CSV table of C-alpha atoms in Angstrom, one decimal:
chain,number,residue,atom,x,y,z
A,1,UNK,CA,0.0,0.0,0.0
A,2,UNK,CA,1.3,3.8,-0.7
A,3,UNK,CA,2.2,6.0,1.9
A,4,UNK,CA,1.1,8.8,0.7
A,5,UNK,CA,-1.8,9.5,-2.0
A,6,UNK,CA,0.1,11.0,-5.4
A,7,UNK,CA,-3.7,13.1,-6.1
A,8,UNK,CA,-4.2,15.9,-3.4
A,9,UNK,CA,-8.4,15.9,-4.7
A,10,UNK,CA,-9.0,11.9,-3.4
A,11,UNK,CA,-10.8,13.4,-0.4
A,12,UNK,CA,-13.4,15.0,-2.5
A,13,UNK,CA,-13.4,12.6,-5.1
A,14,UNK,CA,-14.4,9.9,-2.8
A,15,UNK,CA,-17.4,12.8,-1.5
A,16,UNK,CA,-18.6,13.6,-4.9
A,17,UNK,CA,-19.6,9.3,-4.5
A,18,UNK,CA,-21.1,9.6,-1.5
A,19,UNK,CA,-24.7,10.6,-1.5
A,20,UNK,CA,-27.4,10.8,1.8
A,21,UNK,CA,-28.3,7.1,1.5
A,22,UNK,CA,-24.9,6.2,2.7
A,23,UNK,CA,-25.5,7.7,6.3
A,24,UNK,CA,-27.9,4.7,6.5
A,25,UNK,CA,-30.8,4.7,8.8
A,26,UNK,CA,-29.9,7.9,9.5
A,27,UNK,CA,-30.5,9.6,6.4
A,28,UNK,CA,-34.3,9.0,6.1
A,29,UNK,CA,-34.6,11.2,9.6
A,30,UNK,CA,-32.6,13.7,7.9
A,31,UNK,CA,-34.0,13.6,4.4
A,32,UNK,CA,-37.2,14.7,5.6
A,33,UNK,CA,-36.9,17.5,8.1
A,34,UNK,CA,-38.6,20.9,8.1
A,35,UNK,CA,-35.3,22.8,7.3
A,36,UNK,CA,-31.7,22.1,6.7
A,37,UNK,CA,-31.4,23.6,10.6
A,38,UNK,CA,-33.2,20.4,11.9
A,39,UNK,CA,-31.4,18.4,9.3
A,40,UNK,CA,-28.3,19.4,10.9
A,41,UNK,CA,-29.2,19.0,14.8
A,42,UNK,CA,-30.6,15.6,13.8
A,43,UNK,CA,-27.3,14.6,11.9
A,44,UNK,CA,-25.5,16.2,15.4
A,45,UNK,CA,-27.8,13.7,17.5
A,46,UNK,CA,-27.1,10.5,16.0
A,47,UNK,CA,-23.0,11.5,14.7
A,48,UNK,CA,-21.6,9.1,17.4
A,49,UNK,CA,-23.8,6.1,15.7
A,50,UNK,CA,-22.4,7.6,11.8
A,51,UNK,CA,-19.0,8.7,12.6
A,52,UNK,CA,-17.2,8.7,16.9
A,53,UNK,CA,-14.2,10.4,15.2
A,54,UNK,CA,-16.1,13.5,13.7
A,55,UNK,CA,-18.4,16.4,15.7
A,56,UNK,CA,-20.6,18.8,13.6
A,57,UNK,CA,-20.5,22.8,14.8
A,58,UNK,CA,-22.3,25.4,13.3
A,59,UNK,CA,-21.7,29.0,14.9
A,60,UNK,CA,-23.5,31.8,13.7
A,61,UNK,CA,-21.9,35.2,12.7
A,62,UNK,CA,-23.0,38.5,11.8
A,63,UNK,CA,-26.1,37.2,8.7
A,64,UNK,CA,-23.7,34.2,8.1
A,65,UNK,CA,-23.5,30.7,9.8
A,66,UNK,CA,-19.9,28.6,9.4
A,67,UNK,CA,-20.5,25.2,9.4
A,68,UNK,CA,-17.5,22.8,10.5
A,69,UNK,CA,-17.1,19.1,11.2
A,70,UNK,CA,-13.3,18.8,13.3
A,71,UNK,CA,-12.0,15.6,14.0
A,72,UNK,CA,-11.6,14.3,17.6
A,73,UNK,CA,-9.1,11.7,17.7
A,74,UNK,CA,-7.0,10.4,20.8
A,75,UNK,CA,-4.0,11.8,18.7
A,76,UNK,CA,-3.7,14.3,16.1
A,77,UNK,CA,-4.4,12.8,13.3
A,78,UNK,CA,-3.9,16.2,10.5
A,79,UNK,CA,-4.9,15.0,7.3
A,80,UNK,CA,-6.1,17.2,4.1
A,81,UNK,CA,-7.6,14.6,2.3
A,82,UNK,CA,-9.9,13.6,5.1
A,83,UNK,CA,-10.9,17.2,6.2
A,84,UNK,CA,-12.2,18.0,2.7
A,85,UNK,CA,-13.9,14.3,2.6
A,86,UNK,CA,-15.6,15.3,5.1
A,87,UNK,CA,-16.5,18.8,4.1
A,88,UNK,CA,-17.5,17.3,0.8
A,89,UNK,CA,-20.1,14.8,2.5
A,90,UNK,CA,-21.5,17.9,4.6
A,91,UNK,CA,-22.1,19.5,1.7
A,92,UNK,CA,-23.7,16.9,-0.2
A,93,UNK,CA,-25.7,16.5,2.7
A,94,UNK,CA,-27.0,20.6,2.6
A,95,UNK,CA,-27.6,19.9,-1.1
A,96,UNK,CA,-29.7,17.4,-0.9
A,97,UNK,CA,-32.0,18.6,1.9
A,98,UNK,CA,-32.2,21.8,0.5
A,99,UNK,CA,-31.8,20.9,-3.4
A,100,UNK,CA,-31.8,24.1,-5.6
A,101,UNK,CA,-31.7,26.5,-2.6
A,102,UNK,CA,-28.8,25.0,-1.7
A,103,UNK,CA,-26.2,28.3,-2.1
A,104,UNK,CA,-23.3,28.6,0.2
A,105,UNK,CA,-21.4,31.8,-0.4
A,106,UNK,CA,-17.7,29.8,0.1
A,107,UNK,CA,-15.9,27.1,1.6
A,108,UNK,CA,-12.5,27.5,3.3
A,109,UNK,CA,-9.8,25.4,3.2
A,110,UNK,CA,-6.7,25.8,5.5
A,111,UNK,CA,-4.8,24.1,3.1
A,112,UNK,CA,-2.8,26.2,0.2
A,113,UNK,CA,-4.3,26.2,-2.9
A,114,UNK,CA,-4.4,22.8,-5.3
A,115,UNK,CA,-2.9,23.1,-9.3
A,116,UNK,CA,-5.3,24.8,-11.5
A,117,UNK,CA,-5.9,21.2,-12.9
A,118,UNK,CA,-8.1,19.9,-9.7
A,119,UNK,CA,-10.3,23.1,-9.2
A,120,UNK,CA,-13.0,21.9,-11.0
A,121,UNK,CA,-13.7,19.4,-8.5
A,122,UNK,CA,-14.5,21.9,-5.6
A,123,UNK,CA,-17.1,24.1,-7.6
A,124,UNK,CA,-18.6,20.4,-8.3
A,125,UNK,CA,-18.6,19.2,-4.9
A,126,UNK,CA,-19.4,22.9,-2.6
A,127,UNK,CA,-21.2,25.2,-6.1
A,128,UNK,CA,-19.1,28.4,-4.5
A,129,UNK,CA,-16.4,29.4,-4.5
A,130,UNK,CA,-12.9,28.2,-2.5
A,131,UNK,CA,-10.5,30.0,0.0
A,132,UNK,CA,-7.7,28.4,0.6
A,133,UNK,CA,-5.3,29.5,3.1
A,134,UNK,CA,-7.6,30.1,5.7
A,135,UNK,CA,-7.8,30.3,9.3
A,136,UNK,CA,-10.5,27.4,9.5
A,137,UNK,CA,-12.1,24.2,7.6
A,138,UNK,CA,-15.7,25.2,7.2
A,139,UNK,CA,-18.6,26.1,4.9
A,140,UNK,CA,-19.9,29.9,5.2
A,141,UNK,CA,-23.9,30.0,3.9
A,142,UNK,CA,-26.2,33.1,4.7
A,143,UNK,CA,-28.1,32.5,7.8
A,144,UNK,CA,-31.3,32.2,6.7
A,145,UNK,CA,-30.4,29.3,4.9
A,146,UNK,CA,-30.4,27.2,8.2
A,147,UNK,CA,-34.4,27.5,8.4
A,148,UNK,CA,-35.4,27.6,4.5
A,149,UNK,CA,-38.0,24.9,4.2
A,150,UNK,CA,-37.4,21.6,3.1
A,151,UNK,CA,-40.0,21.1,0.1
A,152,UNK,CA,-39.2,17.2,0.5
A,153,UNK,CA,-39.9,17.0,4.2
A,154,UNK,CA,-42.5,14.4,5.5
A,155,UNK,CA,-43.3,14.8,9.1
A,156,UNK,CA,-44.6,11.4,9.4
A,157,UNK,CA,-41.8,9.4,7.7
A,158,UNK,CA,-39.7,11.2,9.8
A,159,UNK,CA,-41.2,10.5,13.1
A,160,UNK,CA,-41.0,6.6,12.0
A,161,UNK,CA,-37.7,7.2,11.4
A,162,UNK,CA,-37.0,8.8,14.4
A,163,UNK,CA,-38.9,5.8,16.0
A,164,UNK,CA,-36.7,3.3,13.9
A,165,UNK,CA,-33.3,4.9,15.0
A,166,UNK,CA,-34.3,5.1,18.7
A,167,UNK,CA,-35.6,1.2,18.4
A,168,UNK,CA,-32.3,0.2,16.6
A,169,UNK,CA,-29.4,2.1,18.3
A,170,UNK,CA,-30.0,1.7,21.9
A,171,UNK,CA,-26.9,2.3,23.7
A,172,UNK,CA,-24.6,-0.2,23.3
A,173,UNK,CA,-20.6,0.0,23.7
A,174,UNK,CA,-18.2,0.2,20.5
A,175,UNK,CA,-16.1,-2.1,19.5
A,176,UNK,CA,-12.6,-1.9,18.8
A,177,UNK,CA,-13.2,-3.3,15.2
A,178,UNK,CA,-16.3,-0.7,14.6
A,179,UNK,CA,-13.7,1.9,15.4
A,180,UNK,CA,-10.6,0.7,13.5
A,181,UNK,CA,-13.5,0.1,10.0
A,182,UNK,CA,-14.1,4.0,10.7
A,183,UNK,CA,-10.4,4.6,10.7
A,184,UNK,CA,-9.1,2.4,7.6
A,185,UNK,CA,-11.9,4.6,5.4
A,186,UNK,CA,-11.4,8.0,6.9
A,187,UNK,CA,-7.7,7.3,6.6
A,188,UNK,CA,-7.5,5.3,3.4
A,189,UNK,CA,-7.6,8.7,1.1
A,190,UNK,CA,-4.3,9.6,1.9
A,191,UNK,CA,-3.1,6.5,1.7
A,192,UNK,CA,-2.0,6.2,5.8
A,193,UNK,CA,-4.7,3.2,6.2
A,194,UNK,CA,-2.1,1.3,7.7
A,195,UNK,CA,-2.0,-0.2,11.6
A,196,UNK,CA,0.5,2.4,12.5
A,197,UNK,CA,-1.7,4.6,11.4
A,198,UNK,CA,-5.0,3.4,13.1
A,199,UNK,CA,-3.2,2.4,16.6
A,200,UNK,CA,-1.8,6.1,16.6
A,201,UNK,CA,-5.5,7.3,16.2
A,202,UNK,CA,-6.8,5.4,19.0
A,203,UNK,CA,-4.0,5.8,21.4
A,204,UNK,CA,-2.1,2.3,21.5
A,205,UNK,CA,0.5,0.7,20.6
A,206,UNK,CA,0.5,-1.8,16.9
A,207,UNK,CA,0.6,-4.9,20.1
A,208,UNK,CA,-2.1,-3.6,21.7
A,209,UNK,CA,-4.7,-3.3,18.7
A,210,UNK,CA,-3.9,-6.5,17.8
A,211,UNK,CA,-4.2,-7.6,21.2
A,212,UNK,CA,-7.7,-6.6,21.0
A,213,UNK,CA,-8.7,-7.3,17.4
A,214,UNK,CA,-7.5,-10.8,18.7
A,215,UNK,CA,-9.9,-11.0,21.6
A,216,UNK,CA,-12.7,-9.8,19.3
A,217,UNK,CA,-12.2,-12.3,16.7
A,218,UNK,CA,-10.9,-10.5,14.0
A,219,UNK,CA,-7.6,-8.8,12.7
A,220,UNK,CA,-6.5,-5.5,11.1
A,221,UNK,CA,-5.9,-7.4,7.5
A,222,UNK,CA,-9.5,-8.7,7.6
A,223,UNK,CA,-11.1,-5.4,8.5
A,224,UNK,CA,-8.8,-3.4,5.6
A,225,UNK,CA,-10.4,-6.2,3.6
A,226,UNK,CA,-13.4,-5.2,4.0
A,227,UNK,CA,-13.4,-1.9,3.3
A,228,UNK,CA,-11.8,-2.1,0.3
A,229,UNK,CA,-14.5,-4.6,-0.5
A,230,UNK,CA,-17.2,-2.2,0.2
A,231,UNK,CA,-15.5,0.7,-1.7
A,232,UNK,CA,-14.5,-0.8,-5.1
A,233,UNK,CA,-18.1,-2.1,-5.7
A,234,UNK,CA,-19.4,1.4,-5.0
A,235,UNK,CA,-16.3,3.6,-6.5
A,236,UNK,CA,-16.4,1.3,-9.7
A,237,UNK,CA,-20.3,1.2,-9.7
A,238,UNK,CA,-19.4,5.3,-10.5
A,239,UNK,CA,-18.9,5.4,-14.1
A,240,UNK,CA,-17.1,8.9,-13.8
A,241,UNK,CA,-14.7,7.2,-11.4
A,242,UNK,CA,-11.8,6.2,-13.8
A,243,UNK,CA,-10.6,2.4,-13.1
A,244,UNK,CA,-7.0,4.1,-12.4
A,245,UNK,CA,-9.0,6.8,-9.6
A,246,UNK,CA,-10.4,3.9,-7.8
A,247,UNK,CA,-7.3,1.4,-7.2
A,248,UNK,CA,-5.5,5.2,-6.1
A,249,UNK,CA,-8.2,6.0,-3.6
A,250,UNK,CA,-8.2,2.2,-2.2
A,251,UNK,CA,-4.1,2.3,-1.9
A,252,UNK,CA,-2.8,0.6,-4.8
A,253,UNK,CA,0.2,2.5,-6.6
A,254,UNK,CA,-0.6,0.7,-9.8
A,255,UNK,CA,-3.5,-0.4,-11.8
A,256,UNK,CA,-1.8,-4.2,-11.7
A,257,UNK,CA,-1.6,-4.8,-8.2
A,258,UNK,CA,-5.6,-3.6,-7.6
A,259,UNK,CA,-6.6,-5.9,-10.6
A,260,UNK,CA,-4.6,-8.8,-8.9
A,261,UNK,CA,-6.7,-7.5,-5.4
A,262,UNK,CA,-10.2,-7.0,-7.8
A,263,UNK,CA,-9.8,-10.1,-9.2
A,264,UNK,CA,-8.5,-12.9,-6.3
A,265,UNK,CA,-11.5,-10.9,-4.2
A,266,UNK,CA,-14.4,-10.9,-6.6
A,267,UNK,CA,-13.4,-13.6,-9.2
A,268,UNK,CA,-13.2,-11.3,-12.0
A,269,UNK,CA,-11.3,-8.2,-13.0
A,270,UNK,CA,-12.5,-4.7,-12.1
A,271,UNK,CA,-13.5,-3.6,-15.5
A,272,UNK,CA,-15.7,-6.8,-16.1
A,273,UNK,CA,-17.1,-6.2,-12.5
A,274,UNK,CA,-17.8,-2.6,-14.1
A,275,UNK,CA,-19.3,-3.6,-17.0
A,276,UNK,CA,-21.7,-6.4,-15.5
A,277,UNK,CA,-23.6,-3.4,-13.3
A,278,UNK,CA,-24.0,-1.1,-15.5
A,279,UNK,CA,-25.2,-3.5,-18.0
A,280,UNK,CA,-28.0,-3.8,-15.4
């Protein structure tokens, strides 16, 4: 696997893929509230159940609200990749709440500014314009955005959502594999997915994780696995997503050695696999 990712626009390549549905359960609550304001305090409530490593803030500023998701790791894990992932999957989110009155008036990067060549990407993903350089990660929208009605909303499929979510998620404790799954995809952008990488984020040493991947019945190699598994068939089932992009964003340095993975995982090679659903 690469250490680092040669692309600096995997993070948002990997959120231009992601769409509402893949917060699960989650997303039918959040599909159908009255305005993108509930959307978000609803996506705030359950976070712990989508994502333990990231917390939602919106802070409100003179006509203007700055919404930010900051990571909250038991070490620093700085990654640019993974802080415009998840900016990108915020702002998917807005867009599809709000749909055509989605307009944010920019999104802020702290990160310098990318080659002319991977612009594009960011009016695709945010539809504003960028400022890189800045003193914060975050999306600035006009206040009144926050309670602009939700055309789609349903009040009653989203109290049986509600009523679903509280049913299915009762408190129950993590486990160490739930939170090294998280890790491997919010890491595997920048190509750092390794168990270095993931022990560093939770505080342990490489024995340690192991140690308790062990006592849980599973391992590190399984749980990468997995992952990958779960990306490729959604990456490749993108048919803007060129064959090359996906074996980058799942950590392969060469076409070869993720066809070698594609095929000895799924029997067949990833453009046949590519083929085979879209001809669906």
């Amino acid at each position: 696997m690469r250490r680092h990712s040669k692309r600096r626009d995997g993070g948002l390549r990997m959120a231009e893929c992601r769409s509402l549905a893949n917060l699960g359960a989650t997303s039918l609550l959040i599909a159908h509230q009255p305005t993108l304001r509930h959307a978000l305090s609803a996506l705030a409530e359950f976070r712990s159940r989508i994502n333990s490593t990231l917390v939602l803030h919106f802070e409100e500023h003179e006509g203007d609200v700055i919404l930010r998701e900051d990571f909250q790791l038991r070490r620093p894990e700085p990654s640019r990749q993974s802080n415009d992932l998840a900016l990108g999957v915020l702002a998917r989110l807005c867009s599809s709440v709000l749909g055509d009155l989605w307009a944010p008036s920019m999104v802020c990067f702290t990160h310098e500014a990318p080659p002319a060549a991977e612009l594009p990407i960011f009016s695709r993903v945010f539809h504003c314009r960028p400022q890189f350089g800045s003193e914060f990660n975050g999306i600035v929208l006009p206040l009144a955005d926050l309670d602009r009605p939700n055309l789609k909303a349903d009040d009653q499929l989203a109290r049986h959502a509600r009523q679903l979510l509280e049913a299915v998620m009762s408190p129950v404790d993590r486990t160490v594999a739930q939170d090294v799954s998280q890790l491997i995809q919010l890491l595997m952008p920048s190509g750092r997915a390794s168990i270095q990488g993931c022990a560093a984020a939770l505080g342990m040493t490489v024995r340690t994780l192991q140690r308790a991947l062990d006592a849980e019945g599973t391992s590190f190699s399984t749980l990468l696995n997995s992952v990958r598994m779960n990306l490729a068939v959604q990456y490749l089932a993108n048919p803007r997503m060129r064959i090359t992009d996906v074996a980058e964003l799942l950590g392969y340095s060469s076409i070869g050695a993720f066809t070698r993975w594609h095929g000895a995982t799924f029997g067949r090679s990833p453009r046949k696999a590519r083929s085979a659903e879209l001809s669906v």
